[in-house]
C-alpha cells in the first residue's frame, strides 16, 4: 500500500478517536525546536535550541547560517523531545511541522526532516502555519480557551489583529502597514546600541526610564482603522537620537526606550481592544515573541478588562518560537482534516492564511 493511503487511513482513525500523540518540529527562524503534544493541549515535552548566540555578532539573523545550524540540531533536538516525553518514535501518531511563513532555507530543513520521518514511520504529516502556532500557544496555557476570540499576533515578522473564528479559520481585522512590532523593537534597540535580539534588551532598559519624558508622534496610529504603522515611530526615535548627537546634547537612552515602548504598546493595546469590541468578541488574546514583553501584557490586560473583555496570554516559555505551539495547532489541523502529503513545501510568505 502507498504512503498516501496508509497516512490517510491513520489520520481518519485519529479524527474519529480525537486522540493523537503529535511530534512537532519548528525551524522557521533562529530556534530549532521539537515537542511531543498529546491530544492538542497536553505538552509532554518542549525542547528549544536557540541560535541567538550564533547570530548575535552579526546584529540579526543570517539566513544561511540559520539553515545550516538547523540541519545540525534537528536530530538531537527531536531526540531530546522524545526522551523528555518518555516515548520513542513507535509511540507517535502524527508529525507536525512549520511550513511557513519564515526564512525559506530554515523552513526547508524542518519540512524535509518531517517528511522523511513521516514516510519512514508511515505517519500522517501536517504542515502548520507559524502564525496559527503562535495563536495556539494560548490553548496550551488556557485549557478553557475556545474560539471565537480576537487575537493580537505580535512577533518579529508579523503584527496582525485576527478574528479566530474557529481553530483553523482566521479573519484579518487589522495589520501593520510596515514594520512588525518585534522588528520595530529590534531596529530601535539597534540604534540605542543594544544587542540582538533587541526586544528583551530594550524592555530591560525601558524599566529605568520615564514613559512620558519624550513625546513621540502617534501619526497614522491616531486614525480610526484597526491597521497600524511603526515606521514613523521608529524614524522619530532615530531622528531624535541623531539630532541630539549632532547638537552635542545628552539624551537619556532609558527615557527614549521607555517612551518608544509606551507609544508602541498603547497603539497595540488600543487598536486590538477596539477591534475585539467592534467584532462583538468578549475575549482578547495576545501571542508572538513580543508577548514576552511584560509591559505589553500588563497594558493589554488592563485595557481589555476595562473594556469588559477577558484577556489571555501564553505562558512566558510559549511566547517566543517553540514547537509545542506547532503540535497544538497541528492537532487541530489534523482533526479538521488538513493533512499534508509528501509534496509539502516551505512557503516563506503568509499567503492564504487568513481571509481579508
Ligand atoms: O515569535 P518570535 O520568537 O519569532 C518570530 O516569529 O518572529 O518573535 C521574535 C521577536 C523579536 O523581534 C524579538 O525582539 C521580540 O520578538 N521579543 C520581544 C521580547 N522578547 C522577544 N520584544 C519586546 N519585548 C520582549 N521582551
Ligand atoms: Zn514566531
Coordinates of C-alpha atoms in Angstrom, one line a residue, residues 11-328:
X11 CA -5.5 10.2 10.0
X12 CA -9.1 9.2 9.7
X13 CA -8.8 6.9 12.7
X14 CA -7.2 9.7 14.7
X15 CA -10.0 12.1 13.8
X16 CA -12.6 9.5 14.8
X17 CA -11.0 9.0 18.3
X18 CA -10.0 12.6 18.8
X19 CA -6.7 11.3 20.2
X20 CA -3.2 11.9 18.8
X21 CA 0.4 11.9 20.1
X22 CA 2.0 14.5 17.8
X23 CA 5.7 15.1 17.3
X24 CA 6.1 18.7 16.3
X25 CA 9.0 20.4 14.6
X26 CA 9.7 24.2 14.3
X27 CA 12.6 25.7 12.3
X28 CA 11.2 28.8 10.7
X29 CA 13.8 31.3 12.0
X30 CA 16.5 31.1 14.7
X31 CA 15.1 28.4 17.0
X32 CA 15.4 24.7 16.4
X33 CA 12.5 23.2 18.4
X34 CA 10.7 19.9 18.8
X35 CA 7.9 18.9 21.1
X36 CA 5.6 16.0 21.9
X37 CA 2.0 17.0 22.4
X38 CA -0.9 14.8 23.5
X39 CA -4.4 15.4 22.3
X40 CA -3.7 19.0 21.4
X41 CA -3.1 20.7 24.7
X42 CA -1.0 18.4 26.9
X43 CA 2.6 19.2 26.3
X44 CA 4.7 16.2 27.2
X45 CA 8.0 17.8 26.2
X46 CA 9.2 21.0 24.5
X47 CA 12.9 21.2 23.5
X48 CA 14.2 24.5 22.2
X49 CA 17.7 25.1 20.9
X50 CA 18.3 28.8 20.3
X51 CA 20.7 30.1 17.7
X52 CA 20.7 33.6 19.3
X53 CA 24.4 33.4 20.4
X54 CA 25.4 32.5 16.8
X55 CA 23.7 35.5 15.2
X56 CA 24.5 38.0 17.9
X57 CA 27.8 39.1 16.4
X58 CA 26.0 40.0 13.1
X59 CA 23.3 42.0 14.9
X60 CA 20.5 39.9 13.3
X61 CA 19.6 36.5 11.9
X62 CA 21.8 35.4 9.0
X63 CA 19.6 33.1 6.9
X64 CA 22.3 30.8 5.6
X65 CA 23.9 30.3 9.0
X66 CA 20.4 29.6 10.4
X67 CA 19.7 26.9 7.8
X68 CA 23.0 25.2 8.4
X69 CA 22.6 25.3 12.1
X70 CA 19.1 23.8 11.9
X71 CA 20.5 20.9 9.9
X72 CA 23.0 20.3 12.7
X73 CA 20.5 20.5 15.6
X74 CA 17.3 18.9 14.3
X75 CA 18.2 15.3 15.1
X76 CA 19.4 15.9 18.6
X77 CA 16.5 18.3 19.4
X78 CA 14.0 15.7 18.3
X79 CA 15.8 13.0 20.3
X80 CA 15.7 15.3 23.3
X81 CA 11.9 15.9 22.9
X82 CA 11.3 12.2 22.7
X83 CA 13.4 11.4 25.7
X84 CA 11.8 14.2 27.8
X85 CA 8.4 12.9 26.9
X86 CA 9.4 9.4 27.8
X87 CA 8.4 8.0 24.4
X88 CA 10.0 6.8 21.2
X89 CA 9.1 7.0 17.5
X90 CA 6.9 4.0 17.7
X91 CA 4.5 5.7 20.2
X92 CA 3.8 8.7 17.8
X93 CA 0.6 9.1 15.8
X94 CA 1.4 12.1 13.6
X95 CA 4.2 14.5 12.6
X96 CA 3.5 18.3 12.5
X97 CA 6.0 20.8 11.1
X98 CA 6.0 24.5 10.5
X99 CA 5.8 25.0 6.7
X100 CA 5.7 28.8 6.7
X101 CA 5.9 31.7 6.9
X102 CA 9.6 32.2 7.8
X103 CA 13.1 32.0 6.2
X104 CA 12.8 29.7 3.3
X105 CA 16.1 27.8 3.9
X106 CA 15.3 27.4 7.6
X107 CA 11.8 26.2 6.9
X108 CA 13.0 23.7 4.3
X109 CA 15.3 21.9 6.8
X110 CA 12.4 21.2 9.2
X111 CA 9.9 20.3 6.4
X112 CA 12.4 17.9 4.7
X113 CA 13.2 16.3 8.1
X114 CA 9.5 15.9 8.9
X115 CA 8.7 14.5 5.5
X116 CA 11.5 11.9 5.9
X117 CA 10.2 10.9 9.3
X118 CA 6.5 10.7 8.2
X119 CA 7.5 8.5 5.3
X120 CA 9.8 6.2 7.3
X121 CA 7.3 5.9 10.2
X122 CA 4.2 5.8 7.9
X123 CA 2.6 8.6 9.9
X124 CA 0.2 11.4 8.8
X125 CA 2.1 14.7 8.1
X126 CA 0.6 18.1 8.9
X127 CA 2.1 21.3 7.6
X128 CA 1.4 24.0 10.1
X129 CA 1.2 27.8 9.7
X130 CA 3.6 29.5 12.1
X131 CA 1.1 32.2 13.0
X132 CA -1.6 29.6 13.7
X133 CA 1.1 28.1 16.0
X134 CA 1.6 31.3 17.9
X135 CA -2.2 31.6 18.4
X136 CA -2.4 28.0 19.6
X137 CA 0.2 28.8 22.4
X138 CA -2.8 30.3 24.2
X139 CA -4.7 26.9 24.1
X140 CA -1.8 25.2 25.9
X141 CA -1.7 27.8 28.6
X142 CA -5.5 28.2 29.0
X143 CA -7.3 24.9 28.8
X144 CA -10.7 26.7 28.8
X145 CA -10.0 28.9 25.8
X146 CA -12.0 28.1 22.7
X147 CA -12.7 30.1 19.5
X148 CA -14.2 32.6 18.7
X149 CA -11.9 35.3 20.1
X150 CA -9.8 38.2 18.9
X151 CA -6.0 37.8 18.9
X152 CA -3.1 40.2 18.5
X153 CA -0.2 38.4 16.9
X154 CA 3.0 40.4 17.6
X155 CA 6.2 38.8 16.6
X156 CA 9.4 39.6 14.8
X157 CA 7.9 39.2 11.3
X158 CA 4.2 39.6 11.9
X159 CA 1.8 42.0 13.5
X160 CA -1.9 41.2 12.9
X161 CA -5.1 41.6 14.7
X162 CA -7.1 38.5 13.8
X163 CA -10.5 37.1 14.5
X164 CA -10.1 33.5 15.4
X165 CA -13.4 32.3 14.1
X166 CA -12.5 28.6 14.6
X167 CA -9.4 26.6 15.3
X168 CA -8.4 26.6 11.6
X169 CA -10.3 29.7 10.4
X170 CA -8.9 33.2 10.7
X171 CA -10.1 36.6 9.5
X172 CA -7.9 39.7 9.3
X173 CA -9.2 42.7 11.2
X174 CA -6.1 44.8 11.2
X175 CA -2.3 44.7 10.5
X176 CA 0.8 46.8 10.4
X177 CA 1.3 48.8 7.2
X178 CA 5.1 48.5 7.5
X179 CA 7.3 47.2 10.4
X180 CA 6.1 44.3 12.6
X181 CA 6.2 45.2 16.4
X182 CA 9.2 42.9 17.1
X183 CA 11.0 44.4 14.1
X184 CA 10.4 47.9 15.4
X185 CA 11.8 46.8 18.8
X186 CA 14.8 45.3 17.2
X187 CA 15.6 48.3 15.0
X188 CA 15.2 50.9 17.7
X189 CA 17.2 48.7 20.1
X190 CA 20.0 48.7 17.5
X191 CA 20.2 52.5 17.3
X192 CA 20.2 52.5 21.1
X193 CA 23.3 50.3 20.9
X194 CA 21.6 47.3 22.4
X195 CA 22.5 43.7 21.4
X196 CA 20.4 41.4 19.2
X197 CA 17.6 40.4 19.8
X198 CA 16.6 43.9 20.7
X199 CA 13.2 43.3 22.2
X200 CA 14.2 41.8 25.6
X201 CA 17.2 44.2 25.9
X202 CA 15.0 47.2 25.1
X203 CA 12.4 46.1 27.6
X204 CA 15.1 45.8 30.3
X205 CA 16.4 49.4 29.6
X206 CA 12.8 50.7 29.5
X207 CA 12.3 49.7 33.1
X208 CA 14.7 52.5 34.1
X209 CA 13.1 55.4 32.1
X210 CA 10.1 57.7 32.2
X211 CA 7.4 56.8 29.6
X212 CA 6.3 60.5 29.3
X213 CA 9.8 62.1 29.1
X214 CA 9.7 62.2 25.4
X215 CA 6.7 62.9 23.2
X216 CA 6.7 60.7 20.2
X217 CA 4.2 61.1 17.4
X218 CA 1.1 58.8 17.0
X219 CA 1.0 59.7 13.3
X220 CA -1.0 57.2 11.3
X221 CA -2.0 55.4 14.5
X222 CA -4.2 58.2 15.7
X223 CA -6.6 57.2 12.9
X224 CA -9.7 55.1 13.4
X225 CA -8.8 51.9 11.5
X226 CA -7.5 48.7 13.1
X227 CA -4.4 49.0 10.9
X228 CA -1.3 50.5 12.5
X229 CA 2.2 51.6 11.5
X230 CA 5.6 51.6 13.3
X231 CA 8.0 53.0 10.7
X232 CA 7.1 56.7 11.7
X233 CA 7.7 55.9 15.3
X234 CA 11.0 54.2 14.5
X235 CA 12.1 57.1 12.3
X236 CA 11.2 59.7 15.0
X237 CA 13.4 57.9 17.5
X238 CA 16.3 57.6 15.1
X239 CA 16.0 61.4 14.2
X240 CA 15.8 62.3 17.9
X241 CA 19.0 60.4 18.7
X242 CA 20.8 61.8 15.7
X243 CA 19.8 65.4 16.3
X244 CA 20.8 65.2 19.9
X245 CA 24.1 63.7 18.9
X246 CA 24.8 66.5 16.3
X247 CA 23.9 69.2 18.8
X248 CA 26.1 67.5 21.4
X249 CA 23.1 67.2 23.7
X250 CA 22.8 64.4 26.3
X251 CA 19.8 62.1 25.9
X252 CA 18.7 59.6 28.4
X253 CA 18.7 56.2 26.5
X254 CA 16.4 54.8 29.1
X255 CA 13.8 57.6 28.6
X256 CA 14.0 57.1 24.8
X257 CA 13.5 53.3 25.3
X258 CA 10.6 53.7 27.7
X259 CA 8.8 56.4 25.7
X260 CA 9.2 54.3 22.5
X261 CA 7.9 51.2 24.2
X262 CA 5.0 53.1 25.8
X263 CA 3.9 54.6 22.5
X264 CA 4.1 51.2 20.7
X265 CA 2.3 49.4 23.5
X266 CA -0.5 52.0 23.7
X267 CA -1.2 51.6 19.9
X268 CA -1.3 47.8 20.1
X269 CA -3.5 47.7 23.2
X270 CA -5.9 50.4 22.0
X271 CA -6.2 49.0 18.4
X272 CA -6.7 45.4 19.5
X273 CA -9.3 46.2 22.2
X274 CA -11.3 48.3 19.8
X275 CA -11.1 45.7 17.1
X276 CA -12.3 43.0 19.5
X277 CA -15.2 45.1 20.7
X278 CA -16.2 46.1 17.1
X279 CA -16.2 42.4 16.2
X280 CA -18.5 41.7 19.1
X281 CA -16.0 39.5 20.9
X282 CA -15.8 39.1 24.7
X283 CA -12.2 37.6 24.7
X284 CA -8.9 39.0 23.6
X285 CA -5.7 37.0 23.4
X286 CA -2.1 38.0 22.7
X287 CA 0.7 35.9 21.2
X288 CA 4.0 36.0 19.3
X289 CA 7.5 36.8 20.5
X290 CA 6.6 40.4 21.6
X291 CA 4.0 38.9 24.1
X292 CA 7.1 38.1 26.2
X293 CA 7.1 41.8 27.0
X294 CA 5.7 42.2 30.4
X295 CA 4.7 45.9 29.9
X296 CA 2.7 45.0 26.8
X297 CA 1.0 42.1 28.7
X298 CA 0.1 44.4 31.6
X299 CA -1.2 47.2 29.3
X300 CA -3.2 44.8 27.2
X301 CA -4.7 43.1 30.3
X302 CA -5.7 46.5 31.8
X303 CA -7.2 47.8 28.6
X304 CA -9.0 44.6 27.8
X305 CA -10.5 44.2 31.3
X306 CA -11.5 47.9 31.4
X307 CA -13.5 47.2 28.2
X308 CA -15.1 44.1 29.6
X309 CA -13.0 41.6 27.7
X310 CA -11.4 38.5 29.2
X311 CA -7.7 38.6 28.5
X312 CA -5.4 35.6 27.6
X313 CA -1.7 35.4 27.0
X314 CA 0.7 32.4 26.7
X315 CA 3.0 31.3 29.5
X316 CA 6.3 33.0 29.0
X317 CA 8.1 29.9 27.6
X318 CA 5.5 29.6 24.8
X319 CA 5.6 33.3 23.8
X320 CA 8.7 33.1 21.6
X321 CA 9.2 30.3 18.9
X322 CA 8.7 26.8 20.2
X323 CA 7.4 23.5 18.8
X324 CA 4.7 22.9 21.5
X325 CA 2.5 25.5 19.9
X326 CA 3.1 23.9 16.5
X327 CA 2.0 20.5 18.0
X328 CA -1.2 22.1 19.3

